Amino acid sequence: MEQNGQSVQNAQSMKKWIIILLIVVCLLLVGVVALFLNNRGPQPQQSVSVNSGETPKLAYAEGVTVVEDPDALQKAVDDMYAQAREGGVALEYKNSASSTDGETFSCYIANAARNTYDMYIDIYSDAELTDEIFLSGLLRPGSAFDNIQLNKKLEPGTHTVYVGFTQVEEDLTTIHAQVFVTMEFTVAA
C-alpha cells in the first residue's frame, strides 16, 4: 500500500511540474506575440538629441513617385556635375571696412579673378535683407572696390552688414549663383 501511495504522490508531483511548465510556456508565447506586434507596424520617427552623441539619420520621404522620364534623371545628374566643375562662387574680400563720415567706406570687395561670371554686390544693414544700403553695378572677374559710397548713412560704431555676391549669366539678367557673408563696417566717432 505504501508503494501505491508513493505512486499517487509522484503522479501529483508530476502534474504540478507539468502545470508550472505550461504556465511558463504560455507566458513566453505571450511575450513573443507582444514583441512581434510591437515591431510589426511602421516605426514612429524618433528625434535624436544633439547631446545624446548619436548621429541623426534622415528618413526617406513618403508619397513620392518614380521619375517618369529616365533621361530627366540623367540630365539632372549631368547638370550637377557641370555645376561642380564650375567651382561655385569664389569669394574675395576683407571682413572689415572703415569710414569717418558713415557714408564713404574704405574696403576691399572683389569679384575674384578665378570666377567665370560677372557679379554685383548688394549690402544690407539687416539680416532680413530688407534695408539695402548699397547696390553696385556689375564687376568683371578680377575687379574690385577699394571704397564704396552707401545709400544711407551709418551712425558711429561698428555695424554688422550682410553682403551679397551675386553672379549673373551672360544675358546679365539671370542669376547664376549667390552667396551672402557678413562684414563689419566701422564708423569712427
PDB file of C-alpha atoms in Angstrom:
ATOM      1  CA  MET A   1       0.000   0.000   0.000  1.00  0.00           C
ATOM      2  CA  GLU A   2       2.919   2.207   0.613  1.00  0.00           C
ATOM      3  CA  GLN A   3       4.076   1.844  -2.983  1.00  0.00           C
ATOM      4  CA  ASN A   4       0.613   2.725  -4.194  1.00  0.00           C
ATOM      5  CA  GLY A   5       0.620   5.909  -2.033  1.00  0.00           C
ATOM      6  CA  GLN A   6       4.070   6.857  -3.310  1.00  0.00           C
ATOM      7  CA  SER A   7       3.000   6.395  -6.903  1.00  0.00           C
ATOM      8  CA  VAL A   8      -0.023   8.671  -6.311  1.00  0.00           C
ATOM      9  CA  GLN A   9       2.295  11.228  -4.732  1.00  0.00           C
ATOM     10  CA  ASN A  10       4.707  11.009  -7.715  1.00  0.00           C
ATOM     11  CA  ALA A  11       1.789  11.472 -10.123  1.00  0.00           C
ATOM     12  CA  GLN A  12       0.604  14.566  -8.238  1.00  0.00           C
ATOM     13  CA  SER A  13       4.150  15.957  -8.151  1.00  0.00           C
ATOM     14  CA  MET A  14       4.458  15.337 -11.898  1.00  0.00           C
ATOM     15  CA  LYS A  15       1.128  17.141 -12.524  1.00  0.00           C
ATOM     16  CA  LYS A  16       2.402  20.207 -10.577  1.00  0.00           C
ATOM     17  CA  TRP A  17       5.569  20.334 -12.712  1.00  0.00           C
ATOM     18  CA  ILE A  18       3.572  19.989 -15.937  1.00  0.00           C
ATOM     19  CA  ILE A  19       1.230  22.807 -14.880  1.00  0.00           C
ATOM     20  CA  ILE A  20       4.186  25.057 -13.985  1.00  0.00           C
ATOM     21  CA  LEU A  21       5.877  24.218 -17.301  1.00  0.00           C
ATOM     22  CA  LEU A  22       2.672  25.004 -19.237  1.00  0.00           C
ATOM     23  CA  ILE A  23       2.341  28.367 -17.462  1.00  0.00           C
ATOM     24  CA  VAL A  24       5.959  29.282 -18.312  1.00  0.00           C
ATOM     25  CA  VAL A  25       5.461  28.253 -21.974  1.00  0.00           C
ATOM     26  CA  CYS A  26       2.242  30.308 -22.172  1.00  0.00           C
ATOM     27  CA  LEU A  27       3.992  33.373 -20.712  1.00  0.00           C
ATOM     28  CA  LEU A  28       6.829  33.008 -23.217  1.00  0.00           C
ATOM     29  CA  LEU A  29       4.350  32.734 -26.098  1.00  0.00           C
ATOM     30  CA  VAL A  30       2.505  35.859 -24.916  1.00  0.00           C
ATOM     31  CA  GLY A  31       5.846  37.714 -24.733  1.00  0.00           C
ATOM     32  CA  VAL A  32       6.861  36.643 -28.249  1.00  0.00           C
ATOM     33  CA  VAL A  33       3.470  37.648 -29.682  1.00  0.00           C
ATOM     34  CA  ALA A  34       3.613  41.024 -27.924  1.00  0.00           C
ATOM     35  CA  LEU A  35       7.139  41.644 -29.232  1.00  0.00           C
ATOM     36  CA  PHE A  36       6.061  40.705 -32.766  1.00  0.00           C
ATOM     37  CA  LEU A  37       3.028  43.004 -32.681  1.00  0.00           C
ATOM     38  CA  ASN A  38       5.105  45.861 -31.271  1.00  0.00           C
ATOM     39  CA  ASN A  39       7.680  45.631 -34.101  1.00  0.00           C
ATOM     40  CA  ARG A  40       5.190  44.936 -36.888  1.00  0.00           C
ATOM     41  CA  GLY A  41       3.785  48.423 -37.677  1.00  0.00           C
ATOM     42  CA  PRO A  42       5.615  51.471 -39.042  1.00  0.00           C
ATOM     43  CA  GLN A  43       8.116  52.842 -36.589  1.00  0.00           C
ATOM     44  CA  PRO A  44       7.456  56.367 -35.356  1.00  0.00           C
ATOM     45  CA  GLN A  45      10.296  58.747 -36.164  1.00  0.00           C
ATOM     46  CA  GLN A  46      12.347  59.400 -33.116  1.00  0.00           C
ATOM     47  CA  SER A  47      14.220  62.630 -32.697  1.00  0.00           C
ATOM     48  CA  VAL A  48      17.811  62.263 -31.651  1.00  0.00           C
ATOM     49  CA  SER A  49      19.112  64.822 -29.236  1.00  0.00           C
ATOM     50  CA  VAL A  50      22.302  66.539 -30.352  1.00  0.00           C
ATOM     51  CA  ASN A  51      23.640  65.978 -26.853  1.00  0.00           C
ATOM     52  CA  SER A  52      22.987  62.234 -26.972  1.00  0.00           C
ATOM     53  CA  GLY A  53      26.093  61.640 -29.053  1.00  0.00           C
ATOM     54  CA  GLU A  54      24.155  59.755 -31.741  1.00  0.00           C
ATOM     55  CA  THR A  55      24.345  60.820 -35.364  1.00  0.00           C
ATOM     56  CA  PRO A  56      20.876  61.853 -36.566  1.00  0.00           C
ATOM     57  CA  LYS A  57      19.655  59.898 -39.590  1.00  0.00           C
ATOM     58  CA  LEU A  58      17.266  61.100 -42.256  1.00  0.00           C
ATOM     59  CA  ALA A  59      14.241  59.031 -43.141  1.00  0.00           C
ATOM     60  CA  TYR A  60      13.115  58.504 -46.736  1.00  0.00           C
ATOM     61  CA  ALA A  61      10.336  60.788 -47.956  1.00  0.00           C
ATOM     62  CA  GLU A  62       6.872  59.307 -48.229  1.00  0.00           C
ATOM     63  CA  GLY A  63       4.399  59.907 -51.033  1.00  0.00           C
ATOM     64  CA  VAL A  64       6.979  60.264 -53.818  1.00  0.00           C
ATOM     65  CA  THR A  65       6.724  58.786 -57.297  1.00  0.00           C
ATOM     66  CA  VAL A  66       9.254  57.270 -59.646  1.00  0.00           C
ATOM     67  CA  VAL A  67      10.725  59.592 -62.260  1.00  0.00           C
ATOM     68  CA  GLU A  68       8.644  59.187 -65.409  1.00  0.00           C
ATOM     69  CA  ASP A  69      11.379  60.252 -67.833  1.00  0.00           C
ATOM     70  CA  PRO A  70      14.582  58.243 -67.284  1.00  0.00           C
ATOM     71  CA  ASP A  71      16.538  60.817 -69.323  1.00  0.00           C
ATOM     72  CA  ALA A  72      15.438  63.596 -66.942  1.00  0.00           C
ATOM     73  CA  LEU A  73      17.248  61.949 -64.053  1.00  0.00           C
ATOM     74  CA  GLN A  74      20.451  61.612 -66.084  1.00  0.00           C
ATOM     75  CA  LYS A  75      20.162  65.247 -67.236  1.00  0.00           C
ATOM     76  CA  ALA A  76      19.832  66.385 -63.609  1.00  0.00           C
ATOM     77  CA  VAL A  77      22.944  64.410 -62.659  1.00  0.00           C
ATOM     78  CA  ASP A  78      24.868  65.833 -65.640  1.00  0.00           C
ATOM     79  CA  ASP A  79      23.808  69.374 -64.648  1.00  0.00           C
ATOM     80  CA  MET A  80      25.033  68.798 -61.082  1.00  0.00           C
ATOM     81  CA  TYR A  81      28.415  67.606 -62.371  1.00  0.00           C
ATOM     82  CA  ALA A  82      28.674  70.658 -64.659  1.00  0.00           C
ATOM     83  CA  GLN A  83      27.961  73.000 -61.740  1.00  0.00           C
ATOM     84  CA  ALA A  84      30.514  71.206 -59.574  1.00  0.00           C
ATOM     85  CA  ARG A  85      33.180  71.727 -62.274  1.00  0.00           C
ATOM     86  CA  GLU A  86      32.488  75.480 -62.231  1.00  0.00           C
ATOM     87  CA  GLY A  87      33.577  75.598 -58.594  1.00  0.00           C
ATOM     88  CA  GLY A  88      30.860  77.875 -57.215  1.00  0.00           C
ATOM     89  CA  VAL A  89      31.378  81.492 -56.228  1.00  0.00           C
ATOM     90  CA  ALA A  90      34.965  82.312 -55.286  1.00  0.00           C
ATOM     91  CA  LEU A  91      34.858  84.986 -52.571  1.00  0.00           C
ATOM     92  CA  GLU A  92      37.478  87.684 -52.216  1.00  0.00           C
ATOM     93  CA  TYR A  93      37.010  90.434 -49.626  1.00  0.00           C
ATOM     94  CA  LYS A  94      38.363  91.831 -46.378  1.00  0.00           C
ATOM     95  CA  ASN A  95      35.978  91.375 -43.478  1.00  0.00           C
ATOM     96  CA  SER A  96      36.149  94.951 -42.239  1.00  0.00           C
ATOM     97  CA  ALA A  97      35.538  98.372 -43.747  1.00  0.00           C
ATOM     98  CA  SER A  98      36.019 101.778 -42.158  1.00  0.00           C
ATOM     99  CA  SER A  99      34.594 105.269 -42.528  1.00  0.00           C
ATOM    100  CA  THR A 100      34.877 108.668 -40.901  1.00  0.00           C
ATOM    101  CA  ASP A 101      31.578 110.053 -42.218  1.00  0.00           C
ATOM    102  CA  GLY A 102      29.322 106.927 -42.167  1.00  0.00           C
ATOM    103  CA  GLU A 103      28.763 107.031 -45.947  1.00  0.00           C
ATOM    104  CA  THR A 104      32.113 106.537 -47.717  1.00  0.00           C
ATOM    105  CA  PHE A 105      33.829 103.328 -46.658  1.00  0.00           C
ATOM    106  CA  SER A 106      37.356 102.158 -47.337  1.00  0.00           C
ATOM    107  CA  CYS A 107      37.079  98.435 -48.085  1.00  0.00           C
ATOM    108  CA  TYR A 108      38.123  95.571 -50.322  1.00  0.00           C
ATOM    109  CA  ILE A 109      35.297  93.661 -52.042  1.00  0.00           C
ATOM    110  CA  ALA A 110      36.122  91.833 -55.281  1.00  0.00           C
ATOM    111  CA  ASN A 111      34.882  89.535 -57.989  1.00  0.00           C
ATOM    112  CA  ALA A 112      37.723  87.030 -57.742  1.00  0.00           C
ATOM    113  CA  ALA A 113      39.769  86.511 -60.906  1.00  0.00           C
ATOM    114  CA  ARG A 114      39.037  82.775 -60.902  1.00  0.00           C
ATOM    115  CA  ASN A 115      35.264  83.391 -61.206  1.00  0.00           C
ATOM    116  CA  THR A 116      33.839  82.983 -64.707  1.00  0.00           C
ATOM    117  CA  TYR A 117      30.753  85.185 -64.315  1.00  0.00           C
ATOM    118  CA  ASP A 118      30.204  88.893 -63.814  1.00  0.00           C
ATOM    119  CA  MET A 119      28.731  89.784 -60.434  1.00  0.00           C
ATOM    120  CA  TYR A 120      27.186  92.609 -58.489  1.00  0.00           C
ATOM    121  CA  ILE A 121      27.474  93.406 -54.797  1.00  0.00           C
ATOM    122  CA  ASP A 122      24.444  94.142 -52.613  1.00  0.00           C
ATOM    123  CA  ILE A 123      24.798  95.244 -48.972  1.00  0.00           C
ATOM    124  CA  TYR A 124      22.038  95.251 -46.344  1.00  0.00           C
ATOM    125  CA  SER A 125      22.026  96.585 -42.795  1.00  0.00           C
ATOM    126  CA  ASP A 126      19.639  93.895 -41.528  1.00  0.00           C
ATOM    127  CA  ALA A 127      19.610  90.079 -41.516  1.00  0.00           C
ATOM    128  CA  GLU A 128      16.158  90.024 -43.153  1.00  0.00           C
ATOM    129  CA  LEU A 129      17.712  91.744 -46.214  1.00  0.00           C
ATOM    130  CA  THR A 130      15.080  94.476 -46.299  1.00  0.00           C
ATOM    131  CA  ASP A 131      17.247  97.578 -45.656  1.00  0.00           C
ATOM    132  CA  GLU A 132      19.524  97.883 -48.702  1.00  0.00           C
ATOM    133  CA  ILE A 133      22.361 100.335 -48.145  1.00  0.00           C
ATOM    134  CA  PHE A 134      24.457  99.630 -51.271  1.00  0.00           C
ATOM    135  CA  LEU A 135      23.966  98.145 -54.733  1.00  0.00           C
ATOM    136  CA  SER A 136      26.835  98.059 -57.187  1.00  0.00           C
ATOM    137  CA  GLY A 137      26.953  97.802 -60.928  1.00  0.00           C
ATOM    138  CA  LEU A 138      28.483  94.689 -62.491  1.00  0.00           C
ATOM    139  CA  LEU A 139      32.066  93.708 -61.714  1.00  0.00           C
ATOM    140  CA  ARG A 140      34.039  91.625 -64.195  1.00  0.00           C
ATOM    141  CA  PRO A 141      36.145  88.780 -62.770  1.00  0.00           C
ATOM    142  CA  GLY A 142      39.386  90.206 -61.387  1.00  0.00           C
ATOM    143  CA  SER A 143      37.981  93.650 -60.492  1.00  0.00           C
ATOM    144  CA  ALA A 144      37.361  95.070 -57.008  1.00  0.00           C
ATOM    145  CA  PHE A 145      36.096  98.000 -54.971  1.00  0.00           C
ATOM    146  CA  ASP A 146      38.582  99.725 -52.670  1.00  0.00           C
ATOM    147  CA  ASN A 147      35.924 102.157 -51.446  1.00  0.00           C
ATOM    148  CA  ILE A 148      32.149 102.441 -51.716  1.00  0.00           C
ATOM    149  CA  GLN A 149      29.500 105.113 -51.107  1.00  0.00           C
ATOM    150  CA  LEU A 150      26.458 103.888 -49.145  1.00  0.00           C
ATOM    151  CA  ASN A 151      22.884 104.974 -49.961  1.00  0.00           C
ATOM    152  CA  LYS A 152      22.226 105.514 -46.260  1.00  0.00           C
ATOM    153  CA  LYS A 153      24.483 106.990 -43.577  1.00  0.00           C
ATOM    154  CA  LEU A 154      25.511 104.692 -40.712  1.00  0.00           C
ATOM    155  CA  GLU A 155      25.871 106.049 -37.177  1.00  0.00           C
ATOM    156  CA  PRO A 156      29.249 105.944 -35.374  1.00  0.00           C
ATOM    157  CA  GLY A 157      30.158 102.481 -34.090  1.00  0.00           C
ATOM    158  CA  THR A 158      30.614  99.017 -35.548  1.00  0.00           C
ATOM    159  CA  HIS A 159      27.816  97.572 -37.675  1.00  0.00           C
ATOM    160  CA  THR A 160      27.405  94.009 -38.943  1.00  0.00           C
ATOM    161  CA  VAL A 161      26.236  94.215 -42.550  1.00  0.00           C
ATOM    162  CA  TYR A 162      25.108  91.470 -44.926  1.00  0.00           C
ATOM    163  CA  VAL A 163      26.937  91.400 -48.252  1.00  0.00           C
ATOM    164  CA  GLY A 164      25.562  89.523 -51.245  1.00  0.00           C
ATOM    165  CA  PHE A 165      27.895  88.371 -54.027  1.00  0.00           C
ATOM    166  CA  THR A 166      25.554  87.655 -56.963  1.00  0.00           C
ATOM    167  CA  GLN A 167      26.831  86.153 -60.210  1.00  0.00           C
ATOM    168  CA  VAL A 168      24.773  86.687 -63.368  1.00  0.00           C
ATOM    169  CA  GLU A 169      24.519  84.717 -66.599  1.00  0.00           C
ATOM    170  CA  GLU A 170      25.678  86.120 -69.941  1.00  0.00           C
ATOM    171  CA  ASP A 171      22.227  87.685 -70.510  1.00  0.00           C
ATOM    172  CA  LEU A 172      23.010  89.923 -67.473  1.00  0.00           C
ATOM    173  CA  THR A 173      19.513  89.370 -66.020  1.00  0.00           C
ATOM    174  CA  THR A 174      19.513  85.752 -64.866  1.00  0.00           C
ATOM    175  CA  ILE A 175      21.112  84.994 -61.503  1.00  0.00           C
ATOM    176  CA  HIS A 176      23.664  82.203 -61.812  1.00  0.00           C
ATOM    177  CA  ALA A 177      24.717  81.927 -58.137  1.00  0.00           C
ATOM    178  CA  GLN A 178      24.504  83.973 -54.962  1.00  0.00           C
ATOM    179  CA  VAL A 179      26.364  83.909 -51.645  1.00  0.00           C
ATOM    180  CA  PHE A 180      25.892  86.113 -48.578  1.00  0.00           C
ATOM    181  CA  VAL A 181      28.545  86.918 -45.976  1.00  0.00           C
ATOM    182  CA  THR A 182      28.720  89.320 -43.057  1.00  0.00           C
ATOM    183  CA  MET A 183      31.210  92.142 -42.744  1.00  0.00           C
ATOM    184  CA  GLU A 184      31.963  94.659 -40.025  1.00  0.00           C
ATOM    185  CA  PHE A 185      31.535  98.301 -41.091  1.00  0.00           C
ATOM    186  CA  THR A 186      33.054 100.668 -38.542  1.00  0.00           C
ATOM    187  CA  VAL A 187      32.282 104.378 -38.412  1.00  0.00           C
ATOM    188  CA  ALA A 188      34.770 106.405 -36.342  1.00  0.00           C
ATOM    189  CA  ALA A 189      33.197 108.602 -33.668  1.00  0.00           C
TER     190      ALA A 189
END
